[in-house]
Tab-separated table of C-alpha atoms and ligand atoms in Angstrom:
chain	number	residue	atom	x	y	z
A	90	MET	CA	19.512	-8.256	22.937
A	91	THR	CA	22.781	-6.361	22.716
A	92	GLY	CA	23.487	-4.113	25.698
A	93	LYS	CA	23.187	-0.399	25.112
A	94	SER	CA	26.891	0.122	25.606
A	95	ALA	CA	27.644	-2.194	22.671
A	96	ILE	CA	25.596	-0.253	20.117
A	97	LYS	CA	27.804	1.828	17.863
A	98	ILE	CA	26.183	5.175	17.222
A	99	LEU	CA	27.334	7.913	14.877
A	100	VAL	CA	25.992	11.430	15.275
A	101	LEU	CA	26.326	13.432	12.074
A	102	ASP	CA	25.536	17.148	12.196
A	103	ASP	CA	27.367	20.214	10.936
A	104	GLU	CA	26.742	22.137	14.155
A	105	SER	CA	29.234	21.260	16.851
A	106	PHE	CA	26.748	22.362	19.483
A	107	MET	CA	24.274	19.703	18.314
A	108	LEU	CA	27.009	17.056	18.378
A	109	LYS	CA	27.768	17.835	22.002
A	110	LEU	CA	24.125	18.023	22.981
A	111	LEU	CA	23.150	14.714	21.373
A	112	THR	CA	26.234	12.936	22.735
A	113	HIS	CA	25.302	14.184	26.179
A	114	MET	CA	21.711	12.980	25.849
A	115	LEU	CA	22.880	9.595	24.592
A	116	ALA	CA	25.310	9.240	27.502
A	117	LYS	CA	22.486	9.913	29.930
A	118	LEU	CA	20.571	7.081	28.269
A	119	GLU	CA	23.653	4.864	28.738
A	120	PHE	CA	24.710	4.784	25.111
A	121	THR	CA	28.449	5.218	25.308
A	122	LEU	CA	29.890	3.951	22.019
A	123	VAL	CA	29.143	7.259	20.353
A	124	THR	CA	31.243	8.985	17.710
A	125	THR	CA	30.501	12.321	16.108
A	126	CYS	CA	31.237	13.883	12.772
A	127	ASP	CA	30.432	17.251	11.229
A	128	SER	CA	30.613	16.286	7.560
A	129	GLY	CA	29.081	13.511	5.496
A	130	ARG	CA	32.178	13.143	3.369
A	131	VAL	CA	34.442	12.555	6.365
A	132	ALA	CA	31.924	10.129	7.893
A	133	LEU	CA	31.868	8.059	4.716
A	134	GLU	CA	35.676	7.899	4.569
A	135	SER	CA	35.740	6.456	8.061
A	136	PHE	CA	33.247	3.749	6.993
A	137	ASP	CA	35.743	2.274	4.604
A	138	SER	CA	38.010	0.852	7.306
A	139	PRO	CA	36.936	-2.622	8.471
A	140	ASN	CA	34.269	-3.003	11.164
A	141	SER	CA	33.767	0.685	11.391
A	142	SER	CA	30.213	1.001	10.146
A	143	PRO	CA	27.893	2.140	12.943
A	144	ASP	CA	24.741	0.301	14.001
A	145	LEU	CA	22.782	3.512	14.136
A	146	ILE	CA	23.232	6.979	12.674
A	147	LEU	CA	21.567	10.131	13.940
A	148	LEU	CA	21.538	12.093	10.721
A	149	ASP	CA	20.995	15.816	10.330
A	150	LEU	CA	19.210	16.519	7.056
A	151	ASN	CA	20.421	20.078	6.616
A	152	MET	CA	24.174	20.159	6.193
A	153	PRO	CA	25.919	22.658	3.917
A	154	GLU	CA	28.373	20.416	2.103
A	155	MET	CA	26.640	17.064	1.636
A	156	ASP	CA	23.021	17.099	2.789
A	157	GLY	CA	21.321	14.198	4.534
A	158	VAL	CA	19.494	12.937	1.435
A	159	GLU	CA	22.707	12.738	-0.547
A	160	PHE	CA	24.414	11.040	2.390
A	161	VAL	CA	21.684	8.370	2.348
A	162	ARG	CA	22.399	7.692	-1.310
A	163	HIS	CA	26.028	6.989	-0.429
A	164	LEU	CA	24.901	4.683	2.380
A	165	VAL	CA	22.872	2.697	-0.134
A	166	GLU	CA	25.914	2.319	-2.388
A	167	ARG	CA	27.886	1.019	0.585
A	168	HIS	CA	25.109	-1.460	1.490
A	169	TYR	CA	24.745	0.083	4.923
A	170	ASN	CA	22.602	-2.256	6.988
A	171	GLY	CA	22.259	-0.369	10.234
A	172	SER	CA	19.446	1.997	11.155
A	173	LEU	CA	18.851	5.733	10.893
A	174	ILE	CA	17.180	8.446	12.895
A	175	LEU	CA	16.576	11.654	10.939
A	176	VAL	CA	17.067	14.947	12.717
A	177	SER	CA	16.015	18.303	11.324
A	178	GLY	CA	14.505	21.694	11.923
A	179	GLU	CA	12.271	21.235	8.870
A	180	ASP	CA	8.518	20.879	9.263
A	181	GLU	CA	6.746	17.586	9.883
A	182	ARG	CA	5.765	17.098	6.253
A	183	MET	CA	9.325	17.507	5.025
A	184	LEU	CA	10.557	15.023	7.614
A	185	GLN	CA	7.903	12.505	6.658
A	186	THR	CA	8.883	12.793	3.014
A	187	ALA	CA	12.539	12.276	3.851
A	188	GLU	CA	11.649	9.250	5.951
A	189	LYS	CA	9.708	7.746	3.049
A	190	LEU	CA	12.617	8.325	0.752
A	191	VAL	CA	14.967	6.468	3.073
A	192	ARG	CA	12.509	3.596	3.423
A	193	ALA	CA	12.244	3.394	-0.354
A	194	HIS	CA	15.976	2.646	-0.336
A	195	LYS	CA	15.248	-0.247	2.072
A	196	ILE	CA	17.227	1.335	4.892
A	197	SER	CA	15.703	0.933	8.321
A	198	VAL	CA	14.515	4.228	9.855
A	199	LEU	CA	13.554	4.339	13.501
A	200	GLY	CA	11.874	7.707	12.988
A	201	HIS	CA	12.591	11.412	12.984
A	202	LEU	CA	13.291	14.098	15.539
A	203	HIS	CA	12.511	17.787	15.317
A	204	LYS	CA	15.091	20.270	16.480
A	205	PRO	CA	15.284	21.244	19.262
A	206	VAL	CA	15.538	17.554	20.141
A	207	LYS	CA	13.745	16.496	23.294
A	208	PRO	CA	15.463	13.777	25.387
A	209	LYS	CA	12.184	11.918	25.852
A	210	GLU	CA	11.540	11.667	22.114
A	211	LEU	CA	15.095	10.475	21.510
A	212	ALA	CA	14.692	7.819	24.196
A	213	GLU	CA	11.428	6.619	22.647
A	214	LEU	CA	12.984	6.168	19.224
A	215	LEU	CA	15.989	4.359	20.638
A	216	GLU	CA	13.630	1.897	22.299
A	217	LYS	CA	12.770	0.713	18.808
A	218	TRP	CA	16.311	-0.304	17.981
A	219	THR	CA	16.826	-4.018	17.417
A	220	PRO	CA	20.028	-5.543	16.146
A	221	LEU	CA	19.971	-6.832	12.592
A	222	SER	CA	21.857	-9.871	11.480
A	223	PRO	CA	24.523	-8.882	8.974
A	224	ASN	CA	22.991	-11.009	6.255
A	225	ARG	CA	19.437	-10.070	6.989
A	226	PRO	CA	17.337	-11.247	4.068
A	227	ARG	CA	15.972	-8.183	2.338
A	228	ALA	CA	12.352	-8.454	1.228
A	229	ALA	CA	12.572	-12.246	1.475
A	230	ASN	CA	9.936	-12.520	-1.231
A	231	LYS	CA	10.745	-15.210	-3.708
A	232	ILE	CA	10.431	-14.324	-7.366
A	233	TYR	CA	8.691	-16.959	-9.450
A	234	GLY	CA	9.438	-17.898	-13.038
A	235	ALA	CA	6.959	-17.754	-15.906
A	236	ASP	CA	6.888	-21.549	-16.287
A	237	GLU	CA	5.922	-22.039	-12.653
A	238	VAL	CA	3.134	-19.477	-12.961
A	239	ARG	CA	1.877	-20.982	-16.215
A	240	ALA	CA	1.743	-24.437	-14.613
A	241	ALA	CA	0.007	-23.061	-11.520
A	242	ILE	CA	-2.728	-21.472	-13.623
A	243	ALA	CA	-3.195	-24.705	-15.584
A	244	ASN	CA	-3.226	-26.854	-12.423
A	245	GLY	CA	-5.869	-24.843	-10.649
A	246	GLU	CA	-3.545	-23.555	-7.945
A	247	MET	CA	-4.877	-20.009	-8.254
A	248	VAL	CA	-7.685	-19.399	-5.783
A	249	ASN	CA	-9.947	-16.413	-5.325
A	250	TYR	CA	-10.253	-14.601	-2.024
A	251	TYR	CA	-12.958	-12.018	-1.482
A	252	GLN	CA	-12.866	-8.815	0.505
A	253	PRO	CA	-16.162	-7.061	1.359
A	254	LYS	CA	-17.059	-3.501	0.352
A	255	VAL	CA	-19.683	-2.055	2.689
A	256	VAL	CA	-22.014	0.956	2.574
A	257	VAL	CA	-20.687	3.431	5.124
A	258	ALA	CA	-24.066	4.961	5.998
A	259	THR	CA	-25.902	1.697	6.655
A	260	GLY	CA	-23.295	-1.029	7.043
A	261	GLU	CA	-24.941	-3.011	4.267
A	262	VAL	CA	-22.607	-5.325	2.335
A	263	ALA	CA	-22.615	-3.940	-1.192
A	264	GLY	CA	-20.170	-6.291	-2.822
A	265	VAL	CA	-16.793	-7.958	-2.733
A	266	GLU	CA	-13.465	-7.508	-4.470
A	267	THR	CA	-11.849	-10.642	-5.827
A	268	LEU	CA	-8.176	-10.948	-4.889
A	269	VAL	CA	-6.244	-13.838	-6.330
A	270	ARG	CA	-3.848	-15.988	-4.285
A	271	TRP	CA	-1.605	-18.810	-5.368
A	272	ARG	CA	-1.941	-21.864	-3.167
A	273	HIS	CA	1.597	-23.052	-3.735
A	274	PRO	CA	2.193	-26.743	-2.939
A	275	GLN	CA	5.486	-25.981	-1.126
A	276	ASP	CA	5.510	-22.281	-0.292
A	277	GLY	CA	1.983	-21.951	1.039
A	278	MET	CA	-0.152	-18.937	0.203
A	279	VAL	CA	1.609	-16.632	-2.262
A	280	PHE	CA	0.309	-13.058	-2.708
A	281	PRO	CA	-0.313	-11.396	-6.077
A	282	ASP	CA	2.501	-8.874	-5.762
A	283	GLN	CA	4.855	-11.848	-6.083
A	284	PHE	CA	3.539	-13.107	-9.407
A	285	ILE	CA	1.346	-10.565	-11.227
A	286	GLY	CA	4.425	-8.828	-12.640
A	287	VAL	CA	5.789	-12.065	-14.149
A	288	THR	CA	2.334	-12.972	-15.360
A	289	GLU	CA	2.035	-9.691	-17.235
A	290	ALA	CA	5.572	-9.727	-18.565
A	291	HIS	CA	5.156	-13.195	-20.091
A	292	GLY	CA	1.778	-12.770	-21.721
A	293	LEU	CA	-0.023	-14.943	-19.168
A	294	ILE	CA	-2.344	-12.296	-17.785
A	295	ASP	CA	-5.239	-13.140	-20.109
A	296	ASP	CA	-5.107	-16.730	-18.855
A	297	LEU	CA	-5.011	-15.609	-15.238
A	298	THR	CA	-7.853	-13.115	-15.711
A	299	ARG	CA	-9.980	-15.792	-17.360
A	300	VAL	CA	-9.483	-18.158	-14.428
A	301	VAL	CA	-10.117	-15.460	-11.808
A	302	LEU	CA	-13.128	-14.028	-13.611
A	303	THR	CA	-14.681	-17.430	-14.283
A	304	GLY	CA	-14.297	-18.365	-10.614
A	305	ALA	CA	-15.689	-15.038	-9.418
A	306	LEU	CA	-18.723	-15.255	-11.726
A	307	ALA	CA	-19.488	-18.816	-10.673
A	308	GLN	CA	-19.229	-17.751	-7.034
A	309	SER	CA	-21.453	-14.757	-7.646
A	310	LYS	CA	-24.107	-17.067	-9.053
A	311	VAL	CA	-23.869	-19.339	-5.995
A	312	TRP	CA	-24.335	-16.352	-3.669
A	313	GLN	CA	-27.186	-15.030	-5.793
A	314	GLU	CA	-28.994	-18.344	-5.531
A	315	ALA	CA	-28.516	-18.291	-1.783
A	316	GLY	CA	-30.223	-14.893	-1.710
A	317	LEU	CA	-27.056	-12.823	-1.434
A	318	VAL	CA	-26.978	-10.161	-4.114
A	319	LEU	CA	-23.424	-8.861	-4.257
A	320	ARG	CA	-21.596	-6.812	-6.818
A	321	VAL	CA	-18.437	-8.764	-7.587
A	322	ALA	CA	-15.296	-6.854	-8.570
A	323	VAL	CA	-12.322	-8.298	-10.415
A	324	ASN	CA	-8.951	-6.617	-10.985
A	325	VAL	CA	-7.971	-6.286	-14.610
A	326	SER	CA	-4.611	-5.443	-16.004
A	327	MET	CA	-3.753	-2.862	-18.590
A	328	ASP	CA	-2.629	-5.769	-20.762
A	329	ASN	CA	-6.145	-7.193	-20.656
A	330	LEU	CA	-7.578	-3.905	-21.854
A	331	VAL	CA	-5.377	-3.485	-24.886
A	332	SER	CA	-6.929	-6.527	-26.507
A	333	LEU	CA	-9.981	-5.117	-28.195
A	334	ASP	CA	-12.091	-8.250	-27.877
A	335	PHE	CA	-11.873	-8.102	-24.072
A	336	PRO	CA	-15.431	-6.673	-23.686
A	337	ASP	CA	-16.913	-9.544	-25.702
A	338	PHE	CA	-14.831	-12.020	-23.762
A	339	VAL	CA	-16.124	-10.692	-20.419
A	340	ALA	CA	-19.700	-10.470	-21.682
A	341	GLY	CA	-19.481	-14.066	-22.906
A	342	LEU	CA	-18.297	-15.361	-19.549
A	343	ALA	CA	-20.941	-13.397	-17.624
A	344	ALA	CA	-23.739	-14.630	-19.882
A	345	LYS	CA	-22.553	-18.218	-19.529
A	346	ALA	CA	-22.467	-17.898	-15.750
A	347	GLY	CA	-25.896	-16.234	-15.653
A	348	VAL	CA	-24.696	-13.083	-13.908
A	349	PRO	CA	-26.071	-9.699	-15.064
A	350	SER	CA	-23.399	-7.241	-16.162
A	351	GLN	CA	-24.578	-4.628	-13.626
A	352	GLN	CA	-23.314	-6.926	-10.904
A	353	VAL	CA	-19.784	-7.125	-12.272
A	354	VAL	CA	-17.150	-4.481	-11.551
A	355	LEU	CA	-13.844	-4.263	-13.386
A	356	GLU	CA	-11.165	-2.485	-11.375
A	357	VAL	CA	-8.397	-0.887	-13.366
A	358	THR	CA	-5.259	0.344	-11.682
A	359	GLU	CA	-4.716	3.921	-12.584
A	360	SER	CA	-0.935	3.894	-12.672
A	361	ARG	CA	-0.963	1.213	-15.335
A	362	LEU	CA	-3.782	2.788	-17.313
A	363	MET	CA	-1.854	5.649	-18.753
A	364	GLN	CA	0.446	3.512	-20.872
A	365	ASP	CA	-1.909	3.051	-23.779
A	366	THR	CA	-4.827	5.344	-23.390
A	367	ARG	CA	-6.439	4.925	-26.767
A	368	ALA	CA	-6.960	1.167	-26.669
A	369	SER	CA	-8.000	1.195	-23.032
A	370	LEU	CA	-10.393	4.065	-23.708
A	371	GLU	CA	-12.136	2.023	-26.381
A	372	THR	CA	-12.252	-1.167	-24.315
A	373	LEU	CA	-13.528	0.567	-21.205
A	374	THR	CA	-16.159	2.500	-23.126
A	375	ARG	CA	-17.462	-0.698	-24.685
A	376	LEU	CA	-17.529	-2.433	-21.302
A	377	ARG	CA	-19.624	0.438	-20.000
A	378	LEU	CA	-21.967	0.236	-22.973
A	379	LYS	CA	-22.518	-3.383	-22.018
A	380	ARG	CA	-23.437	-2.093	-18.507
A	381	PHE	CA	-20.460	-3.506	-16.678
A	382	TRP	CA	-19.184	-1.269	-13.904
A	383	VAL	CA	-15.740	0.174	-14.399
A	384	SER	CA	-13.735	1.377	-11.458
A	385	ILE	CA	-10.541	3.415	-11.290
A	386	ASP	CA	-8.325	1.759	-8.692
A	387	ASP	CA	-5.526	3.237	-6.536
A	388	PHE	CA	-6.745	6.706	-7.434
A	389	GLY	CA	-4.167	9.434	-6.918
A	390	THR	CA	-1.090	7.245	-7.297
A	391	GLY	CA	-0.656	7.596	-11.070
A	392	HIS	CA	0.667	10.581	-12.909
A	393	SER	CA	-2.365	11.466	-14.949
A	394	SER	CA	-5.302	10.938	-12.634
A	395	LEU	CA	-7.221	13.911	-13.928
A	396	ALA	CA	-6.725	13.094	-17.586
A	397	GLN	CA	-8.016	9.556	-16.950
A	398	LEU	CA	-11.151	10.933	-15.362
A	399	ARG	CA	-11.674	13.358	-18.223
A	400	ASP	CA	-11.347	10.643	-20.868
A	401	ILE	CA	-12.977	7.602	-19.356
A	402	PRO	CA	-16.471	7.509	-17.859
A	403	PHE	CA	-15.742	5.512	-14.723
A	404	ASP	CA	-18.602	4.425	-12.460
A	405	GLU	CA	-16.518	4.082	-9.335
A	406	LEU	CA	-13.430	5.722	-7.900
A	407	LYS	CA	-11.305	3.951	-5.291
A	408	ILE	CA	-9.273	6.310	-3.139
A	409	ASP	CA	-5.925	4.644	-2.643
A	410	GLN	CA	-5.263	3.247	0.808
A	411	SER	CA	-2.201	5.452	1.211
A	412	PHE	CA	-4.529	8.491	1.388
A	413	VAL	CA	-7.095	6.856	3.652
A	414	HIS	CA	-5.486	5.162	6.609
A	415	GLY	CA	-4.462	7.856	9.065
A	416	ALA	CA	-5.955	10.729	7.035
A	417	TRP	CA	-7.941	11.806	10.097
A	418	ALA	CA	-4.659	12.797	11.767
A	419	ASN	CA	-2.515	13.964	8.868
A	420	GLU	CA	-3.202	17.200	7.013
A	421	THR	CA	-1.564	16.185	3.751
A	422	LEU	CA	-3.388	12.863	3.523
A	423	ARG	CA	-6.598	14.558	4.512
A	424	ALA	CA	-6.233	17.076	1.686
A	425	MET	CA	-5.729	14.258	-0.844
A	426	TYR	CA	-8.628	12.291	0.570
A	427	ASP	CA	-10.970	15.302	0.501
A	428	ALA	CA	-9.944	16.262	-3.025
A	429	SER	CA	-10.486	12.721	-4.364
A	430	LEU	CA	-13.861	12.473	-2.650
A	431	GLY	CA	-14.948	15.868	-3.965
A	432	LEU	CA	-13.887	15.075	-7.490
A	433	ALA	CA	-15.757	11.786	-7.520
A	434	ARG	CA	-18.866	13.496	-6.160
A	435	GLN	CA	-18.820	16.193	-8.798
A	436	LEU	CA	-18.394	13.669	-11.564
A	437	GLY	CA	-21.199	11.533	-10.191
A	438	MET	CA	-19.076	8.503	-9.368
A	439	GLU	CA	-19.456	6.160	-6.449
A	440	VAL	CA	-16.509	6.462	-4.042
A	441	VAL	CA	-14.796	3.611	-2.230
A	442	ALA	CA	-12.162	4.307	0.412
A	443	GLU	CA	-9.593	1.500	0.612
A	444	GLY	CA	-7.318	0.714	3.528
A	445	VAL	CA	-9.811	1.412	6.314
A	446	GLU	CA	-7.783	-0.110	9.120
A	447	ASP	CA	-9.254	1.242	12.330
A	448	ARG	CA	-12.175	2.963	13.965
A	449	ASP	CA	-10.703	6.425	13.393
A	450	ASP	CA	-10.525	5.762	9.650
A	451	TRP	CA	-14.101	4.492	9.696
A	452	ASP	CA	-15.311	7.583	11.555
A	453	LEU	CA	-13.625	9.856	9.016
A	454	LEU	CA	-15.564	8.131	6.234
A	455	ARG	CA	-18.817	8.509	8.126
A	456	ASN	CA	-18.205	12.174	8.858
A	457	THR	CA	-17.297	12.991	5.270
A	458	GLY	CA	-20.066	11.008	3.569
A	459	CYS	CA	-17.928	8.512	1.663
A	460	ASP	CA	-20.105	5.879	-0.041
A	461	LEU	CA	-18.271	2.608	0.467
A	462	ALA	CA	-15.508	1.294	2.687
A	463	GLN	CA	-13.049	-1.546	2.307
A	464	GLY	CA	-10.204	-2.592	4.588
A	465	TYR	CA	-8.946	-4.689	7.460
A	466	PHE	CA	-11.190	-2.866	9.948
A	467	ILE	CA	-14.183	-4.311	8.125
A	468	ALA	CA	-12.709	-7.622	6.975
A	469	ARG	CA	-9.576	-9.166	5.571
A	470	PRO	CA	-9.837	-10.939	2.221
A	471	MET	CA	-11.365	-14.368	2.902
A	472	ALA	CA	-12.275	-17.647	1.240
A	473	ALA	CA	-15.759	-17.647	-0.325
A	474	ALA	CA	-17.001	-20.186	2.203
A	475	ASP	CA	-16.288	-17.791	5.073
A	476	LEU	CA	-18.378	-14.941	3.721
A	477	PRO	CA	-21.864	-15.904	5.025
A	478	GLY	CA	-20.499	-16.396	8.560
A	479	TRP	CA	-18.646	-13.097	8.406
A	480	ILE	CA	-21.818	-11.270	7.293
A	481	GLN	CA	-23.639	-12.448	10.405
A	482	VAL	CA	-20.893	-11.238	12.710
A	483	TRP	CA	-20.625	-7.982	10.785
A	484	GLN	CA	-24.346	-7.255	11.080
A	485	VAL	CA	-24.147	-7.604	14.838
A	486	ARG	CA	-21.137	-5.307	14.947
A	487	VAL	CA	-22.922	-2.722	12.815
A	488	GLY	CA	-26.027	-2.831	14.970
A	489	GLU	CA	-24.112	-2.553	18.223
A	490	GLU	CA	-21.429	-0.019	17.570
A	491	LEU	CA	-20.521	1.146	14.097
A	492	LEU	CA	-23.318	3.557	13.233
A	493	THR	CA	-23.208	5.499	16.458
A	494	GLY	CA	-20.668	8.027	17.678
A	495	ARG	CA	-18.147	6.856	20.229
B	732	LIG	P1	-5.530	-3.753	-4.984
B	732	LIG	O1	-6.453	-3.975	-6.125
B	732	LIG	O2	-5.273	-2.341	-4.587
B	732	LIG	O3	-6.115	-4.606	-3.784
B	732	LIG	C1	-6.086	-4.209	-2.455
B	732	LIG	C2	-4.922	-4.818	-1.723
B	732	LIG	O4	-4.862	-4.225	-0.416
B	732	LIG	C3	-5.059	-6.310	-1.491
B	732	LIG	O5	-3.758	-6.875	-1.463
B	732	LIG	C4	-5.695	-6.355	-0.098
B	732	LIG	O6	-5.476	-7.571	0.586
B	732	LIG	C5	-4.985	-5.226	0.571
B	732	LIG	N1	-5.780	-4.621	1.657
B	732	LIG	C6	-7.103	-4.720	1.867
B	732	LIG	N2	-7.491	-4.006	2.953
B	732	LIG	C7	-6.372	-3.459	3.442
B	732	LIG	C8	-6.102	-2.611	4.573
B	732	LIG	O7	-6.981	-2.231	5.348
B	732	LIG	N3	-4.821	-2.240	4.767
B	732	LIG	C9	-3.813	-2.632	3.934
B	732	LIG	N4	-2.581	-2.217	4.207
B	732	LIG	N5	-4.016	-3.432	2.860
B	732	LIG	C10	-5.286	-3.829	2.618
B	732	LIG	P2	-3.414	-8.189	-2.292
B	732	LIG	O8	-4.525	-9.177	-2.229
B	732	LIG	O9	-2.058	-8.625	-1.860
B	732	LIG	O10	-3.375	-7.683	-3.788
B	732	LIG	C11	-2.381	-6.815	-4.238
B	732	LIG	C12	-2.653	-6.300	-5.630
B	732	LIG	O11	-2.563	-7.343	-6.596
B	732	LIG	C13	-4.069	-5.751	-5.799
B	732	LIG	O12	-4.098	-4.435	-5.297
B	732	LIG	C14	-4.241	-5.833	-7.308
B	732	LIG	O13	-3.689	-4.709	-7.935
B	732	LIG	C15	-3.421	-7.051	-7.673
B	732	LIG	N6	-4.323	-8.190	-7.932
B	732	LIG	C16	-4.964	-9.003	-7.054
B	732	LIG	N7	-5.692	-9.945	-7.692
B	732	LIG	C17	-5.524	-9.706	-9.023
B	732	LIG	C18	-6.026	-10.327	-10.226
B	732	LIG	O14	-6.808	-11.280	-10.203
B	732	LIG	N8	-5.606	-9.807	-11.400
B	732	LIG	C19	-4.773	-8.742	-11.483
B	732	LIG	N9	-4.411	-8.289	-12.665
B	732	LIG	N10	-4.278	-8.120	-10.386
B	732	LIG	C20	-4.643	-8.602	-9.170
B	733	LIG	CA1	-8.390	-3.482	-6.752
B	734	LIG	CA1	-6.371	-0.474	-4.757
């Protein structure tokens, strides 16, 4: 690792007092290659000479001429590949929002500091600094072409993984969500975010859904015959729902597999739903008439959550993981979580909280009476063959620790 004295740090703040104070604190922590600047515009000019871009910038958000958010936009244009620490007198929520914004631009943020800055907090953030290679691959995710995806579907390279949904009050395993993976002959396991977009854009989603659904129904039947009655959920795309014969297609597959419609859940992502409400309204209503379960996924992340609930009689609401994990400690998340839960209750829907990652998340669900839980704390998505073994381990865990207070 690079020695502290070799890290180039820029402190950008319009108050000269803050510049002196932060430089002093940094010197005490043995960071000596520190420059200061009191205006974003001047800082950017200095970047344009060779080798002058800093490794780390301590950035004040509130500056009169060019504020911190605007400064970040200019950094993006210049392909800045160092890190940032945000500094501000704004409240925690404002700082968190700013941090998210910077992350969305794919710039590394070590964290934020409230003014007045405490030396200990500064030191803790600086601990997180690691040098980046200049050509660091950004989001190394490969993008696949439509032909590759089409061939993969035809060749049986798409495999279903299953993630349990459990009843919070009793620990009982209520069902599973089917999550597709591509077992790529060269690249190993490829996750859906890397190919669903291409699949939808090239009209291949009906083929993929058929394969996933057929596999999930067959698996459901196998479990049923082994005495495991599980509700099996499958993710469907908006593009599936605009074809009006989709309900008959699903009903046909379920009948052929011998699985009752009440045991099949179709999860629809809310943010995609709003694009063509009329067709999806008709398709979803007919699916419900056939007694399939319909679930609104990623609830709260779209722009018309309430309108969707008004128009479509969903059976289940899934609170998006971004409002669940950590909600016990964050007022804003907690407000979103509570509101989603309350809404679902009043409309008589079953509520699933996604993204339950630790015991604190689990305890929040228990204390607020959420119906179902899903997330890494309970289980990661797994191959079908691993489910019976997991259930045994889970039951022991439930009996020993999960239904009691800590
Ligand atoms: P989703 O429907 O919201 O599925 C949940 C995603 O969160 C899954 O990612 C799952 O592995 C992940 N997850 C589960 N528990 C946790 C947790 O505790 N913490 C965190 N951070 N993540 C958790 P995955 O499998 O990569 O799937 C991503 C998305 O791809 C899914 O999001 C779904 O929208 C889509 N997808 C998956 N399979 C299919 C499919 O067969 N058809 C369609 N159309 N979309 C699919
Ligand atoms: Ca889902
Ligand atoms: Ca989701």
